[in-house]
mmCIF file of C-alpha atoms in Angstrom:
data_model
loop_
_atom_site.group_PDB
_atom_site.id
_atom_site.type_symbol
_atom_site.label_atom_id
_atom_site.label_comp_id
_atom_site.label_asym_id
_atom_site.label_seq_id
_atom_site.Cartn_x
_atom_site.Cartn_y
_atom_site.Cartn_z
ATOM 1 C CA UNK A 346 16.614 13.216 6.150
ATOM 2 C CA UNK A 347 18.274 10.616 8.385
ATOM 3 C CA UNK A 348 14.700 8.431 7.918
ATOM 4 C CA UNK A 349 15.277 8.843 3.943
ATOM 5 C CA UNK A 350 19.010 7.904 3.348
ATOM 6 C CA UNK A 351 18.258 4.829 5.835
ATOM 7 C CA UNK A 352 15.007 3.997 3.224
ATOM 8 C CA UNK A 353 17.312 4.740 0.360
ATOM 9 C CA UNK A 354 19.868 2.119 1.304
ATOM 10 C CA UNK A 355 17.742 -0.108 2.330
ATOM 11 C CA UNK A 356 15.942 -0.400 -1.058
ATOM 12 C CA UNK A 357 18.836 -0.858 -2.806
ATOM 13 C CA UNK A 358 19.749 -3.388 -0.751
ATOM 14 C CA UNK A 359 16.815 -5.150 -1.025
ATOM 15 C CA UNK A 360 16.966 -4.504 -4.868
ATOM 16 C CA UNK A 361 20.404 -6.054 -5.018
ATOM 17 C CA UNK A 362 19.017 -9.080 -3.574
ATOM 18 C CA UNK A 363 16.710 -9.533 -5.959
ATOM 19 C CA UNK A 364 18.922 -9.336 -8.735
ATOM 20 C CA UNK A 365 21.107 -11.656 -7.689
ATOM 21 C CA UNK A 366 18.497 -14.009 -6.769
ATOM 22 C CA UNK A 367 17.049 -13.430 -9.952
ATOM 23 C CA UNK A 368 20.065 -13.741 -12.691
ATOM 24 C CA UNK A 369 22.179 -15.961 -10.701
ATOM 25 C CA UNK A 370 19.651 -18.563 -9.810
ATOM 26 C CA UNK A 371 16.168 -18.296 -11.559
ATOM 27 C CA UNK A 372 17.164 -17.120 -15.030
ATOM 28 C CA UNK A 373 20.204 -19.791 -15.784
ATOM 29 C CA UNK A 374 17.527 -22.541 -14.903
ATOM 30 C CA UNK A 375 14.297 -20.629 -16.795
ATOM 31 C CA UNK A 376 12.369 -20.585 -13.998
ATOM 32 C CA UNK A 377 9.672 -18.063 -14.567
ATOM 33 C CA UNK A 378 8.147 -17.307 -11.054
ATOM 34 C CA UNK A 379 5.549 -15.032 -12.054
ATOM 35 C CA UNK A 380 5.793 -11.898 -12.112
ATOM 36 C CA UNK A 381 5.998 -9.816 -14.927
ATOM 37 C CA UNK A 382 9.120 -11.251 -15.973
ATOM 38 C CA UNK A 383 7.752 -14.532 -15.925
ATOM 39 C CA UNK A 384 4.676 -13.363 -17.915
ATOM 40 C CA UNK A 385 7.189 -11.998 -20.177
ATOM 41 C CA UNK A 386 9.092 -14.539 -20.783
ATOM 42 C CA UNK A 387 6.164 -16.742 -21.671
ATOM 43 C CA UNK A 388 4.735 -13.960 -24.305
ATOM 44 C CA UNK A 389 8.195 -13.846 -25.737
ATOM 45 C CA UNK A 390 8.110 -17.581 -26.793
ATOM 46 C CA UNK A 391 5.138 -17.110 -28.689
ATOM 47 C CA UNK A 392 5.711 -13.953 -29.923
ATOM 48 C CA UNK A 393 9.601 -13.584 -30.598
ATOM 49 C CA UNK A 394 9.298 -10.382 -32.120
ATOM 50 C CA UNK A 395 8.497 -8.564 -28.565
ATOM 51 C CA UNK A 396 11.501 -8.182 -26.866
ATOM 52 C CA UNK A 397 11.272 -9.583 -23.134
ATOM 53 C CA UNK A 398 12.463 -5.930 -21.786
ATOM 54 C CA UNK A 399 9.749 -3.917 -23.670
ATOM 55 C CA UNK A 400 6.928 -6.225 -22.916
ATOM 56 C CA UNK A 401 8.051 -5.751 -19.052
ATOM 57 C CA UNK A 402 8.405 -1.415 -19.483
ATOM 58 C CA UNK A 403 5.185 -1.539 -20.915
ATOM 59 C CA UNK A 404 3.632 -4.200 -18.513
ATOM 60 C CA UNK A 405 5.168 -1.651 -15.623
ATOM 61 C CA UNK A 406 3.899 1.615 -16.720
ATOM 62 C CA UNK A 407 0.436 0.095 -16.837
ATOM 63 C CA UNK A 408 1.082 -1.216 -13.356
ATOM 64 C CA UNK A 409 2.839 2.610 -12.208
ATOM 65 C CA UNK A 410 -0.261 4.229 -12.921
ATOM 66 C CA UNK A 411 -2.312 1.778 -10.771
ATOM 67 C CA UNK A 412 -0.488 1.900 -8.155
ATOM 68 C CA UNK A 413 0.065 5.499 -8.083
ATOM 69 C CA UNK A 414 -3.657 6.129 -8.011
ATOM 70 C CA UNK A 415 -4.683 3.458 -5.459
ATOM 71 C CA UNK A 416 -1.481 3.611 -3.292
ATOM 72 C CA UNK A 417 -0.416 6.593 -3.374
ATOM 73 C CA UNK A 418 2.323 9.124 -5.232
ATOM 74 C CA UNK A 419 5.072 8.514 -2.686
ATOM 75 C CA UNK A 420 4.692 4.626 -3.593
ATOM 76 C CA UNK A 421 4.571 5.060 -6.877
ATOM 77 C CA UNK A 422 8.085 7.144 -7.108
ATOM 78 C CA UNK A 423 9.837 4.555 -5.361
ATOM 79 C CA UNK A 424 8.746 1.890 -7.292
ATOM 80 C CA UNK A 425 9.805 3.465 -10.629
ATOM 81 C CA UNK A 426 13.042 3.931 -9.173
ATOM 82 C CA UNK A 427 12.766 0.409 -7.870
ATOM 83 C CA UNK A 428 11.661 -1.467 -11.146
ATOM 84 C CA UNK A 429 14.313 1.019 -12.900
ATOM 85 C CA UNK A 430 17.185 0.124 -10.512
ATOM 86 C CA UNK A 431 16.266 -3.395 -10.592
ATOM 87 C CA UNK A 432 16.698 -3.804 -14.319
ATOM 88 C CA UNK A 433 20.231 -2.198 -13.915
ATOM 89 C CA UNK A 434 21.552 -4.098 -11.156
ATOM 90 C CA UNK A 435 20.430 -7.511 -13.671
ATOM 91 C CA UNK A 436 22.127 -5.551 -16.770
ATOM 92 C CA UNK A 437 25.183 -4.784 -14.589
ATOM 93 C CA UNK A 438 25.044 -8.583 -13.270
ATOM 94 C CA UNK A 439 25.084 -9.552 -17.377
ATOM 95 C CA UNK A 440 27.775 -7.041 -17.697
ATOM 96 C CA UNK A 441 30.434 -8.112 -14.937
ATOM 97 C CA UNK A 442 29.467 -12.091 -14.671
ATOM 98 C CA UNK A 443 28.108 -13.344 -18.116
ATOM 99 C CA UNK A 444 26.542 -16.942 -17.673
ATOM 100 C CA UNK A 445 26.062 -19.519 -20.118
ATOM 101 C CA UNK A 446 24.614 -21.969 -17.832
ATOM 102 C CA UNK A 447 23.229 -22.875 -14.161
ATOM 103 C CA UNK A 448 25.781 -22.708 -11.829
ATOM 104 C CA UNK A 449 25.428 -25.889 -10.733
ATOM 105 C CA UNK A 450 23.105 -28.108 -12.774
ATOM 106 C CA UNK A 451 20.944 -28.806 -9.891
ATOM 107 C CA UNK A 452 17.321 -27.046 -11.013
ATOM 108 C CA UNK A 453 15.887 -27.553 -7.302
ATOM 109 C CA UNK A 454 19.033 -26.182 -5.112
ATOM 110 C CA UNK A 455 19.657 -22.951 -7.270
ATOM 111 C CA UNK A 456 15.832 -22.688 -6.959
ATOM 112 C CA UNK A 457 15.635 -22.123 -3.618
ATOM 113 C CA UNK A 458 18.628 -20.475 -3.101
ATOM 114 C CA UNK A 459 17.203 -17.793 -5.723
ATOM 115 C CA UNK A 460 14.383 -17.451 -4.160
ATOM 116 C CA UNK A 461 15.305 -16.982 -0.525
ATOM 117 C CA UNK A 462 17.622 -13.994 -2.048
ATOM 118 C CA UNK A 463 14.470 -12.371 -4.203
ATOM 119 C CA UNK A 464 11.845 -13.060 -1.552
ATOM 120 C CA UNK A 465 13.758 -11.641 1.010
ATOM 121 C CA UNK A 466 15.027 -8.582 -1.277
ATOM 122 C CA UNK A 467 11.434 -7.980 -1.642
ATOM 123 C CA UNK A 468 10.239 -8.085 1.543
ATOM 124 C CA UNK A 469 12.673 -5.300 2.078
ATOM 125 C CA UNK A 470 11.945 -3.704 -0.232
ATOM 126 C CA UNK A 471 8.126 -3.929 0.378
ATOM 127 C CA UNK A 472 9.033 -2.848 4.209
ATOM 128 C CA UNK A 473 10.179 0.528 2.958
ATOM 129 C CA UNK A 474 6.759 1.502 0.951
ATOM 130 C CA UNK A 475 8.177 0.298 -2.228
ATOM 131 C CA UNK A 476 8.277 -2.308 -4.717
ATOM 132 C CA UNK A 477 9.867 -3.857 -7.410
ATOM 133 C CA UNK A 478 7.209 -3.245 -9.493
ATOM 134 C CA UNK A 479 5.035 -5.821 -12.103
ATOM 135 C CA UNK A 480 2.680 -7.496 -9.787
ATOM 136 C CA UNK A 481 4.113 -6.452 -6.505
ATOM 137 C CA UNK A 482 2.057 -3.703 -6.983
ATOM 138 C CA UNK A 483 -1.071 -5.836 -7.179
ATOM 139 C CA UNK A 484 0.257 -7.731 -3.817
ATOM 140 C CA UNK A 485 -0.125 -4.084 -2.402
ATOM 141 C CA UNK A 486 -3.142 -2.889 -3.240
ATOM 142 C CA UNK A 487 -4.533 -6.372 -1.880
ATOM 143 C CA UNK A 488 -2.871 -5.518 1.227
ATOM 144 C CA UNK A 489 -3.657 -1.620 1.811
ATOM 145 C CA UNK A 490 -7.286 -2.511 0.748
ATOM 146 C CA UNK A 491 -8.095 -6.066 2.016
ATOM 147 C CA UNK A 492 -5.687 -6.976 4.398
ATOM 148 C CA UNK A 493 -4.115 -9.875 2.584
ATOM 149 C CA UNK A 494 -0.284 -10.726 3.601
ATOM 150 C CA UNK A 495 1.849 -9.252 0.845
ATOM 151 C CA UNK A 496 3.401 -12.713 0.308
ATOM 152 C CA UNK A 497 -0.384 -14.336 -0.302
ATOM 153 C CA UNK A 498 -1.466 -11.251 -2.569
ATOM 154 C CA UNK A 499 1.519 -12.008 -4.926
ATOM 155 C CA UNK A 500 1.565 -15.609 -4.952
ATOM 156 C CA UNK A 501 -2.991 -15.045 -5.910
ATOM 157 C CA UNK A 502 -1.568 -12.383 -8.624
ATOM 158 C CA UNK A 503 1.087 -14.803 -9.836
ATOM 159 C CA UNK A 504 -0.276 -18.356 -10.039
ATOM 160 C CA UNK A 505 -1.966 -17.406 -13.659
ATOM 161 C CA UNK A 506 1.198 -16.541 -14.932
ATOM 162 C CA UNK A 507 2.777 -19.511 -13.561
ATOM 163 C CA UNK A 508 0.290 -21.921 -14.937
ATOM 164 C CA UNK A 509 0.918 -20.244 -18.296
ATOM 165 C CA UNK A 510 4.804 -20.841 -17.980
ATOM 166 C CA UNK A 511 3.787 -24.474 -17.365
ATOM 167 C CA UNK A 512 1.791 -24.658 -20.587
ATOM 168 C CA UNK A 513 4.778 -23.357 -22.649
ATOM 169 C CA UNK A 514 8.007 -24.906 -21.148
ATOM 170 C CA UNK A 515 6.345 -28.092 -19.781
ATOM 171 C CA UNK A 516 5.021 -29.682 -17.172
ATOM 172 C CA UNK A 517 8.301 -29.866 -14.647
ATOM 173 C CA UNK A 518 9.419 -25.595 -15.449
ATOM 174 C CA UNK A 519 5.336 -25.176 -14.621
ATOM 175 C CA UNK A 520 5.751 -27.410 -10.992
ATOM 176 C CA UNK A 521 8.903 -25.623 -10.342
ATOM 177 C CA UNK A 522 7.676 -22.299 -11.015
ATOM 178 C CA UNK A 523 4.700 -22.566 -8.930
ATOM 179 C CA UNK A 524 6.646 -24.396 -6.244
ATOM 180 C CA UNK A 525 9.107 -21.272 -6.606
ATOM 181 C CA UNK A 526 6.088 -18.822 -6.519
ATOM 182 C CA UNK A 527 4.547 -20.349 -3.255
ATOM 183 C CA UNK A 528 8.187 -20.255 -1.517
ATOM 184 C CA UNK A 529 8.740 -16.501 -2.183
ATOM 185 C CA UNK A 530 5.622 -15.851 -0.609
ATOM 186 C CA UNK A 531 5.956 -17.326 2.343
ATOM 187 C CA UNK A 532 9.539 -15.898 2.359
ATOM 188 C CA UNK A 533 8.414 -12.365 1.862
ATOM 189 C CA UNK A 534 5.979 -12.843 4.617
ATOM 190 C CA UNK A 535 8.778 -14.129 7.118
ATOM 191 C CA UNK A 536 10.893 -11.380 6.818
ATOM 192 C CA UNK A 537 8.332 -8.489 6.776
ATOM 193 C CA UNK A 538 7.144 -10.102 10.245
ATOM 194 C CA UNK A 539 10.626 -10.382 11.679
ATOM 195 C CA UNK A 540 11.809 -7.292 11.001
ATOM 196 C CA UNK A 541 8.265 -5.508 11.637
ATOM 197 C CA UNK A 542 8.226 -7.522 15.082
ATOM 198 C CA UNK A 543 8.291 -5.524 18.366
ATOM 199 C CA UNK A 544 8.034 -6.753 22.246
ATOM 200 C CA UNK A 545 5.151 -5.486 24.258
ATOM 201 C CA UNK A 546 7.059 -5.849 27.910
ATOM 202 C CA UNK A 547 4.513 -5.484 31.098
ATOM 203 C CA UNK A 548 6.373 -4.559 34.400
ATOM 204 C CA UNK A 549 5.736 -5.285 38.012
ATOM 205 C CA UNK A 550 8.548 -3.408 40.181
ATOM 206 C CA UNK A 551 9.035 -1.730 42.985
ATOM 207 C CA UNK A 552 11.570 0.710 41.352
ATOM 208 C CA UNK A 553 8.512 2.321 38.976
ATOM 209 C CA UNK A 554 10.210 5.976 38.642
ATOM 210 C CA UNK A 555 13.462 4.526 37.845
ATOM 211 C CA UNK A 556 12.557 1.806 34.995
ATOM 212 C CA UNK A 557 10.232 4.628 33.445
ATOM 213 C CA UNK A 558 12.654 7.366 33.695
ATOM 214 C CA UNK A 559 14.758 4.791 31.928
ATOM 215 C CA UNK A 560 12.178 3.610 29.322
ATOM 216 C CA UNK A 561 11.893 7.538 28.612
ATOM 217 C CA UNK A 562 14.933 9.117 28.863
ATOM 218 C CA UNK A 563 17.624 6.208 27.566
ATOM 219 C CA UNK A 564 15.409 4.535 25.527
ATOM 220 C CA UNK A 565 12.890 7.059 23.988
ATOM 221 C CA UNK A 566 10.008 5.064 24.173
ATOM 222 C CA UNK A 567 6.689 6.081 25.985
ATOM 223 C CA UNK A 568 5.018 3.956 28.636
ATOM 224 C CA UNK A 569 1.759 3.546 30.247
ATOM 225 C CA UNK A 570 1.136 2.940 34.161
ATOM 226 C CA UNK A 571 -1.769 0.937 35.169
ATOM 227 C CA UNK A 572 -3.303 0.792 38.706
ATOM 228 C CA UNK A 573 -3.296 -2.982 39.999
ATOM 229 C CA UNK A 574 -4.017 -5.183 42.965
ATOM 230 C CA UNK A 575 -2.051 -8.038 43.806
ATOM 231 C CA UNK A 576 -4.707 -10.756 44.524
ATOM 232 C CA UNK A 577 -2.392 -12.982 47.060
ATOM 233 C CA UNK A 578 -0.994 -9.814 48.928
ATOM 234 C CA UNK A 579 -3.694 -7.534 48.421
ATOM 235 C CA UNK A 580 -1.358 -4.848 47.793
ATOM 236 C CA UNK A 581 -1.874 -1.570 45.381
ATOM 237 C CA UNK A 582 0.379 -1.851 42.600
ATOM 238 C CA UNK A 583 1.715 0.185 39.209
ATOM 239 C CA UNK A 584 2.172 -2.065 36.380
ATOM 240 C CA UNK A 585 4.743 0.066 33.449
ATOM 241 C CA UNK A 586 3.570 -1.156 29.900
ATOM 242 C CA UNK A 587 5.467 -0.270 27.091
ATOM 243 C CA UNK A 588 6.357 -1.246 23.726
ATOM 244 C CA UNK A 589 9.898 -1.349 22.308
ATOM 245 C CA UNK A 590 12.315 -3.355 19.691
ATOM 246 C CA UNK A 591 14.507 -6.566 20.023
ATOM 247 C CA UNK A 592 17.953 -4.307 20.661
ATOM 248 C CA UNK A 593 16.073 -2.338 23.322
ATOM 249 C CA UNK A 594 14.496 -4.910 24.940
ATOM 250 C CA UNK A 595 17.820 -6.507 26.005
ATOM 251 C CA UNK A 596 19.031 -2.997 27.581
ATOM 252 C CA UNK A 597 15.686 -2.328 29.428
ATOM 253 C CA UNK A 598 15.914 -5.996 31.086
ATOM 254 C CA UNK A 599 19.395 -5.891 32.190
ATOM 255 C CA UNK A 600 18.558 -2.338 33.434
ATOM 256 C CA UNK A 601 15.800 -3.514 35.341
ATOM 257 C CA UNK A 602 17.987 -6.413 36.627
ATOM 258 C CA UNK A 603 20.449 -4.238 38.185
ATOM 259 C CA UNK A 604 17.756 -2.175 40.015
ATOM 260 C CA UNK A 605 15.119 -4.766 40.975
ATOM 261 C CA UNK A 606 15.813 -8.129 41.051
ATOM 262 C CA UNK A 607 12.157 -8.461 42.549
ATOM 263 C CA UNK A 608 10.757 -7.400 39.257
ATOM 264 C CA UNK A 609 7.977 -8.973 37.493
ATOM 265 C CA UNK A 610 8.170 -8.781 33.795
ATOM 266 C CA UNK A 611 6.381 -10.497 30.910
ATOM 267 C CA UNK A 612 7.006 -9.464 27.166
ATOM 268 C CA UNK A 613 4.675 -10.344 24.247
ATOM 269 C CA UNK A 614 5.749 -10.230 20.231
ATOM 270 C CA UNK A 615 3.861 -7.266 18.372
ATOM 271 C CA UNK A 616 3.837 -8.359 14.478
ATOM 272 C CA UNK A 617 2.753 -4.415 13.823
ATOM 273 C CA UNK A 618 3.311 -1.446 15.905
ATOM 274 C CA UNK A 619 1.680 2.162 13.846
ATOM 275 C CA UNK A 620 2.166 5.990 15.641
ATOM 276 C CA UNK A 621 5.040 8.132 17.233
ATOM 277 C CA UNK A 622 8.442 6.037 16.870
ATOM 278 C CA UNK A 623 7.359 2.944 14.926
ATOM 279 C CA UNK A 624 6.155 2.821 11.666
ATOM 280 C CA UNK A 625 3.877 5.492 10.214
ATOM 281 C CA UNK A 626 0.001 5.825 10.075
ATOM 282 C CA UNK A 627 0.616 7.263 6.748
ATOM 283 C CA UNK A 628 2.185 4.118 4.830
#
């Protein structure tokens, strides 16, 4: 329950990101950077009759069912409520702050302040087996099945769509689209790996029992003891290898500063850690 309400907010937050990103930024300046939204707003343009909104529901449902059968049923819940909550958080944006023009006039600076709010809303979002739907989904499957970064799967899914927006609102829109489109991927992928990242930490003390009782007891992490020689001394040692995030690694090196100032330690950044206490096998 605790691991759900911590998902829960965290998707929303994510989602509120990319809102604002979205109507505050992108929108005002008609930036369409792919997506279905983008995709819909170039259909709408030639066909005036389809409303943007119910060329992007149907566009979604088509996508729902996809991703539902090659994802998963967990995914695809979340990312109904997802593309759902997204479209409210814009309509409540629309609602409370009503623009009539860019905030600033300056295409390229509201650009990339939009899309540093999206793409990291999404990579969020993405982090807690969700999405915000359109092809996000697409970026996933690419992911789960070929082991393409989520950020590279959606900018591959969206550079079509881009090109199109460059046909219909010109040449510049088309170069700042795509130059939006490559940005957000890159952004997505940054924040995924920073808040995915772990520290492998190796140990070389003399105070073994205490620094694993530590790692174990205060901590909650496991460790693994290796058998070593030291090749100047000669000397049998135990090497303590375990695996733990940035907040813990701070408390397990001042702890094993105030017990052995001898110790050895070297710590290594783990962009993925799956099993018991990191992220699931499952997702």
């Amino acid at each position: 329950m605790k691991k759900n309400i911590k998902e829960f907010f965290l998707i929303n937050l994510g989602l509120a990101m990319v809102a604002a990103g979205i109507y505050f930024f992108l929108v005002p300046n008609n930036v369409a950077a792919g997506g279905v939204s983008g995709l819909a707003m170039v259909i709408n343009y030639y066909l005036p009759e389809i409303p943007i909104g119910a060329f992007m529901m149907m566009m979604n449902v088509i996508l729902f069912i996809i991703g539902i059968i090659f994802i998963g049923k967990d995914f695809g819940v979340r990312t109904i409520y997802s593309s759902l909550m997204l479209s409210g958080m814009i309509w409540l944006f629309e609602s409370l702050f009503p623009l009539t023009e860019p905030l600033t006039g300056d295409i390229l600076l509201e650009m990339i302040y939009g899309i540093m709010l999206a793409g990291g809303g999404m990579g969020i979002v993405f982090l807690n087996n969700a999405s915000t739907g359109g092809t996000d989904i697409i970026a996933k499957i690419l992911n789960k099945y070929f082991q393409i970064a989520i950020g590279k799967g959606l900018l591959m899914a969206d550079f079509l769509i881009v090109s199109a927006a460059g046909v219909t609102f010109g040449i510049q829109s088309g170069l700042y689209a795509l130059l939006a489109v490559i940005i957000n991927g890159f952004v997505i992928d940054a924040v995924i790996e920073g808040l995915e990242t772990n520290k492998q930490v190796t140990i070389i003390a003399t105070e073994v029992d205490q620094i694993t009782r530590f790692i174990m007891d205060d901590l909650g992490r496991g460790a693994t003891l290796y058998q070593a020689r030291g090749a100047y001394t000669n000397e049998s040692k135990e090497i303590i290898m375990t695996i733990v995030d940035r907040k813990e690694f701070i408390r397990l090196r001042n702890y094993i500063k105030s017990v052995d100032q001898r110790a050895f330690i070297s710590v290594s950044k783990i962009h993925e850690t799956l099993g018991e206490g990191f992220k699931s096998l499952l997702h």
